[in-house]
Amino acid sequence: MPAKNESFVQTLRAQWLGQQMRELREQRGFTLKRAAEFLERDFSSVARWERADWPFRRGVVVSLLDLYGEHDPRTRAHFVQLAEDAWRTDRWDDDYDEIVDSSFIDFPWLETRAEQICSFDAMLMPGLMQTPEYAEAVIRNAEGKRATSFSVAKWMQLRLDRQRVLEPGFGVTVSAVLDESVLRRPVGGPALMRGQLTHLGALCRRPNLDVRVLPATVGLHPGLDGSFVLFRMPKPYPEVAYAETLGGRLFMEAPKSKRYAEAYARLQQIALDPPGSAKLIATIAEER
């Protein structure tokens, strides 16, 4: 951990911990004043910890968990681990077998707090832009033999709930570059794909969305290593890059995320502009 006189960089882990500690305090009916009195600290100190202006220390977290009556060993270990990792950036790839993983910052949490979501998709439609039918086909393929009606329904609901960030009133701008193969890859049959492409075309008309297609005629380009997402966060938080492989999920904060930001800027430059992309999407939809 950095020395005491070193300024604290507000990592997303620290923000995540602060939010969870605030939610736990409120759920258990404790005020900031009561928490501060228990710790024998100033009222503003607890507020700063919860806002991640200051990093939660392990001992403070343990004391507050005692006050809030949280005695479950697994939950306590989760909070303590976050406190110990508050200074860390990068690699948050825990086991995501459960519907919602609570160990580290999750993907939907980043989506709802970003100012801009930028994605490059080389294989499938972005989750935020999938129709329910397309999403179900993708989820069933990913789940394979593990798929049950319950698990598929839960994953679908999570995916569709995430799409509320596309609403103009939500305050998030979404930018996407899609490889042309994404538009042509058959998922669930012609009718399903026609519906998906029609839906995508409608999304292209929204003012808070910028959708561009990378033509198949483009040869070497900076997205050849695979799909990724770039979350541009409000200050003072760093931008976060996300990539996923069969080996796990990888989140990267600055400075490692800069490489993804540069790659995305280049992809936008060589992709078709929004009007040209919308025209190609409509043309492919008509071919179905």
Coordinates of C-alpha atoms in Angstrom, one line a residue:
M1 CA 0.0 0.0 0.0
P2 CA 1.3 3.5 -0.8
A3 CA 2.9 5.6 1.9
K4 CA 0.7 7.8 4.0
N5 CA 1.9 11.0 2.4
E6 CA 1.1 9.7 -1.1
S7 CA -2.1 11.0 -2.6
F8 CA -4.8 8.5 -3.1
V9 CA -5.9 7.7 -6.6
Q10 CA -9.6 7.1 -6.7
T11 CA -9.7 3.6 -8.1
L12 CA -13.0 2.0 -9.1
R13 CA -12.4 -0.6 -6.5
A14 CA -12.5 2.1 -3.8
Q15 CA -15.6 3.6 -5.3
W16 CA -17.2 0.1 -5.4
L17 CA -16.4 -0.5 -1.8
G18 CA -17.7 2.9 -0.7
Q19 CA -21.0 2.4 -2.4
Q20 CA -21.4 -1.1 -0.9
M21 CA -20.6 0.1 2.6
R22 CA -23.0 3.0 2.3
E23 CA -25.8 0.6 1.1
L24 CA -25.1 -1.7 4.0
R25 CA -25.2 1.1 6.5
E26 CA -28.6 2.4 5.1
Q27 CA -30.0 -1.1 5.0
R28 CA -29.2 -1.6 8.6
G29 CA -30.7 1.7 9.6
F30 CA -27.6 3.6 10.7
T31 CA -26.9 7.3 10.0
L32 CA -23.6 8.7 9.1
K33 CA -23.6 10.5 12.5
R34 CA -24.1 7.2 14.4
A35 CA -21.3 5.5 12.4
A36 CA -18.9 8.4 13.0
E37 CA -19.7 8.4 16.8
F38 CA -19.0 4.6 16.9
L39 CA -15.6 5.1 15.2
E40 CA -14.9 8.2 17.3
R41 CA -14.3 10.1 14.1
D42 CA -15.6 13.2 12.4
F43 CA -18.9 13.0 10.6
S44 CA -17.3 14.0 7.3
S45 CA -14.7 11.2 7.6
V46 CA -17.3 8.5 7.0
A47 CA -18.8 10.5 4.2
R48 CA -15.4 10.7 2.5
W49 CA -14.8 7.0 2.9
E50 CA -18.2 6.2 1.3
R51 CA -17.5 8.6 -1.6
A52 CA -14.0 7.0 -2.0
D53 CA -12.3 10.4 -1.4
W54 CA -10.3 8.5 1.2
P55 CA -9.6 4.8 1.1
F56 CA -11.3 2.6 3.6
R57 CA -8.8 1.0 5.9
R58 CA -9.2 -2.7 6.9
G59 CA -9.7 -1.9 10.5
V60 CA -12.4 0.7 9.8
V61 CA -14.3 -1.8 7.6
V62 CA -14.1 -4.5 10.3
S63 CA -15.4 -2.1 12.9
L64 CA -18.3 -0.9 10.8
L65 CA -19.3 -4.4 9.9
D66 CA -19.5 -5.2 13.6
L67 CA -21.6 -2.1 14.1
Y68 CA -23.9 -3.0 11.3
G69 CA -24.4 -6.5 12.6
E70 CA -22.9 -8.2 9.5
H71 CA -21.5 -11.5 10.8
D72 CA -21.6 -13.7 7.7
P73 CA -18.0 -14.9 7.2
R74 CA -18.2 -14.8 3.4
T75 CA -19.7 -11.3 3.3
R76 CA -17.1 -10.0 5.8
A77 CA -14.3 -11.5 3.8
H78 CA -15.6 -9.8 0.6
F79 CA -15.6 -6.4 2.2
V80 CA -12.2 -6.8 3.8
Q81 CA -10.7 -8.0 0.5
L82 CA -12.0 -4.9 -1.2
A83 CA -10.5 -2.7 1.4
E84 CA -7.1 -4.4 1.0
D85 CA -7.4 -4.1 -2.8
A86 CA -8.6 -0.5 -2.8
W87 CA -5.3 0.7 -4.3
R88 CA -5.2 -1.8 -7.0
T89 CA -6.2 -1.3 -10.7
D90 CA -6.6 -3.8 -13.5
R91 CA -7.5 -7.5 -13.5
W92 CA -10.9 -8.1 -11.9
D93 CA -11.7 -11.5 -13.4
D94 CA -13.5 -13.6 -10.7
D95 CA -15.6 -16.7 -11.4
Y96 CA -18.9 -15.5 -13.0
D97 CA -20.8 -18.8 -12.6
E98 CA -23.4 -17.0 -10.5
I99 CA -25.9 -14.6 -12.1
V100 CA -24.5 -11.6 -10.3
D101 CA -21.0 -11.7 -8.9
S102 CA -20.5 -9.5 -5.9
S103 CA -16.8 -9.8 -5.4
F104 CA -15.6 -7.1 -7.7
I105 CA -17.0 -4.4 -9.9
D106 CA -19.3 -5.8 -12.4
F107 CA -20.0 -4.9 -16.0
P108 CA -23.5 -3.5 -15.5
W109 CA -22.2 -1.3 -12.7
L110 CA -19.7 0.3 -15.0
E111 CA -22.3 0.7 -17.8
T112 CA -24.6 2.8 -15.5
R113 CA -21.8 5.0 -14.2
A114 CA -19.9 5.7 -17.5
E115 CA -20.3 8.9 -19.4
Q116 CA -19.6 7.1 -22.6
I117 CA -19.6 3.4 -23.5
C118 CA -17.5 2.6 -26.6
S119 CA -17.4 -0.9 -28.0
F120 CA -15.8 -2.8 -30.8
D121 CA -17.6 -6.1 -31.7
A122 CA -16.0 -8.6 -34.0
M123 CA -18.3 -11.6 -33.5
L124 CA -21.8 -10.7 -32.1
M125 CA -24.1 -7.8 -31.6
P126 CA -23.4 -5.7 -28.5
G127 CA -25.5 -6.9 -25.6
L128 CA -27.0 -3.4 -25.3
M129 CA -28.4 -3.6 -28.8
Q130 CA -29.6 -7.2 -28.9
T131 CA -33.3 -8.1 -29.3
P132 CA -34.8 -10.5 -26.8
E133 CA -34.8 -13.3 -29.4
Y134 CA -31.2 -12.7 -30.4
A135 CA -30.1 -12.5 -26.7
E136 CA -31.8 -15.8 -26.0
A137 CA -30.1 -17.6 -28.8
V138 CA -26.7 -16.2 -27.7
I139 CA -27.3 -17.1 -24.1
R140 CA -28.4 -20.6 -24.8
N141 CA -25.3 -21.1 -27.0
A142 CA -23.0 -19.8 -24.2
E143 CA -24.7 -21.8 -21.5
G144 CA -24.6 -25.0 -23.5
K145 CA -25.6 -28.1 -21.4
R146 CA -25.8 -25.9 -18.3
A147 CA -28.8 -24.0 -19.7
T148 CA -32.0 -24.3 -17.8
S149 CA -35.2 -22.3 -18.2
F150 CA -34.4 -20.5 -15.0
S151 CA -30.8 -19.6 -15.8
V152 CA -31.6 -18.4 -19.4
A153 CA -34.5 -16.3 -18.1
K154 CA -32.3 -14.7 -15.4
W155 CA -29.5 -13.9 -17.9
M156 CA -32.0 -12.5 -20.4
Q157 CA -33.6 -10.3 -17.8
L158 CA -30.2 -9.0 -16.7
R159 CA -29.2 -8.2 -20.3
L160 CA -32.5 -6.5 -21.1
D161 CA -32.4 -4.5 -17.9
R162 CA -28.9 -3.2 -18.9
Q163 CA -30.4 -1.7 -22.1
R164 CA -32.1 1.1 -20.1
V165 CA -28.8 3.0 -20.4
L166 CA -29.7 3.5 -24.1
E167 CA -32.6 5.8 -23.2
P168 CA -31.7 9.4 -23.9
G169 CA -32.7 10.5 -20.4
F170 CA -30.2 8.2 -18.8
G171 CA -27.3 10.5 -19.7
V172 CA -24.9 7.9 -21.3
T173 CA -23.7 8.2 -24.9
V174 CA -23.0 4.9 -26.6
S175 CA -20.6 4.4 -29.5
A176 CA -20.2 1.1 -31.3
V177 CA -18.0 -0.2 -34.2
L178 CA -19.3 -3.5 -35.6
D179 CA -17.4 -5.7 -37.9
E180 CA -19.5 -6.4 -41.0
S181 CA -19.3 -10.1 -40.2
V182 CA -21.5 -9.4 -37.1
L183 CA -24.3 -8.3 -39.4
R184 CA -24.0 -11.3 -41.6
R185 CA -23.4 -14.0 -39.0
P186 CA -26.6 -16.1 -38.9
V187 CA -27.9 -16.3 -35.4
G188 CA -31.2 -18.2 -34.9
G189 CA -32.3 -18.1 -38.5
P190 CA -33.3 -15.5 -41.2
A191 CA -36.4 -14.1 -39.4
L192 CA -34.5 -13.5 -36.2
M193 CA -31.6 -11.8 -37.9
R194 CA -34.0 -9.6 -39.9
G195 CA -35.6 -8.5 -36.7
Q196 CA -32.3 -7.9 -35.1
L197 CA -31.0 -5.8 -38.0
T198 CA -34.2 -3.8 -38.2
H199 CA -33.9 -3.1 -34.5
L200 CA -30.3 -2.0 -34.9
G201 CA -31.3 0.3 -37.8
A202 CA -33.8 1.9 -35.5
L203 CA -31.2 2.4 -32.8
C204 CA -29.0 4.2 -35.3
R205 CA -31.5 7.0 -35.4
R206 CA -31.2 7.7 -31.7
P207 CA -29.2 10.9 -30.9
N208 CA -27.2 9.4 -28.1
L209 CA -26.0 6.4 -30.2
D210 CA -23.2 6.4 -32.8
V211 CA -23.1 3.1 -34.7
R212 CA -20.5 2.4 -37.3
V213 CA -19.7 -0.6 -39.4
L214 CA -16.2 -1.8 -40.3
P215 CA -16.5 -3.1 -43.9
A216 CA -15.3 -6.6 -44.8
T217 CA -13.0 -4.9 -47.4
V218 CA -10.8 -3.5 -44.6
G219 CA -7.8 -5.7 -44.2
L220 CA -5.4 -5.3 -41.2
H221 CA -6.9 -3.1 -38.4
P222 CA -6.4 -2.5 -34.7
G223 CA -9.4 -4.7 -33.7
L224 CA -7.9 -8.0 -34.9
D225 CA -7.1 -9.1 -31.3
G226 CA -10.8 -9.3 -30.6
S227 CA -13.8 -7.4 -29.2
F228 CA -13.5 -4.9 -26.3
V229 CA -15.4 -2.2 -24.5
L230 CA -14.0 1.1 -23.3
F231 CA -15.8 2.9 -20.4
R232 CA -15.2 6.6 -20.2
M233 CA -15.9 7.5 -16.6
P234 CA -16.7 10.9 -15.0
K235 CA -13.7 12.6 -13.4
P236 CA -11.8 11.8 -11.3
Y237 CA -12.2 8.2 -12.2
P238 CA -10.1 6.6 -14.9
E239 CA -11.4 5.1 -18.1
V240 CA -11.7 1.4 -18.0
A241 CA -11.1 -1.1 -20.8
Y242 CA -12.7 -4.6 -20.8
A243 CA -11.9 -7.7 -22.8
E244 CA -13.2 -11.2 -22.5
T245 CA -11.8 -14.5 -23.6
L246 CA -12.4 -18.2 -22.8
G247 CA -9.8 -17.7 -20.1
G248 CA -11.7 -15.1 -18.2
R249 CA -12.7 -11.4 -18.1
L250 CA -10.1 -8.6 -17.9
F251 CA -10.7 -5.1 -16.8
M252 CA -7.9 -2.5 -17.2
E253 CA -7.6 1.0 -15.8
A254 CA -5.2 3.7 -17.0
P255 CA -2.5 3.6 -18.2
K256 CA -3.2 0.2 -19.8
S257 CA -6.6 1.3 -21.0
K258 CA -4.9 3.9 -23.2
R259 CA -4.0 1.3 -25.8
Y260 CA -7.7 0.4 -26.2
A261 CA -8.7 4.1 -26.4
E262 CA -6.2 4.6 -29.2
A263 CA -7.3 1.4 -31.0
Y264 CA -11.0 2.5 -30.8
A265 CA -10.2 6.0 -32.2
R266 CA -8.5 4.3 -35.2
L267 CA -11.4 1.9 -35.7
Q268 CA -13.8 4.8 -35.8
Q269 CA -11.7 6.5 -38.5
I270 CA -11.6 3.5 -40.8
A271 CA -15.2 2.4 -40.3
L272 CA -18.1 3.7 -42.4
D273 CA -19.6 6.9 -41.1
P274 CA -23.0 6.6 -39.4
P275 CA -25.2 7.3 -42.5
G276 CA -23.1 4.9 -44.6
S277 CA -23.4 2.3 -41.8
A278 CA -27.1 2.7 -41.5
K279 CA -27.5 2.2 -45.2
L280 CA -25.4 -1.1 -45.1
I281 CA -27.4 -2.4 -42.2
A282 CA -30.6 -1.8 -44.0
T283 CA -29.3 -3.4 -47.2
I284 CA -28.2 -6.6 -45.3
A285 CA -31.6 -6.7 -43.5
E286 CA -33.4 -6.7 -46.9
E287 CA -31.2 -9.6 -48.0
R288 CA -32.6 -11.8 -45.2

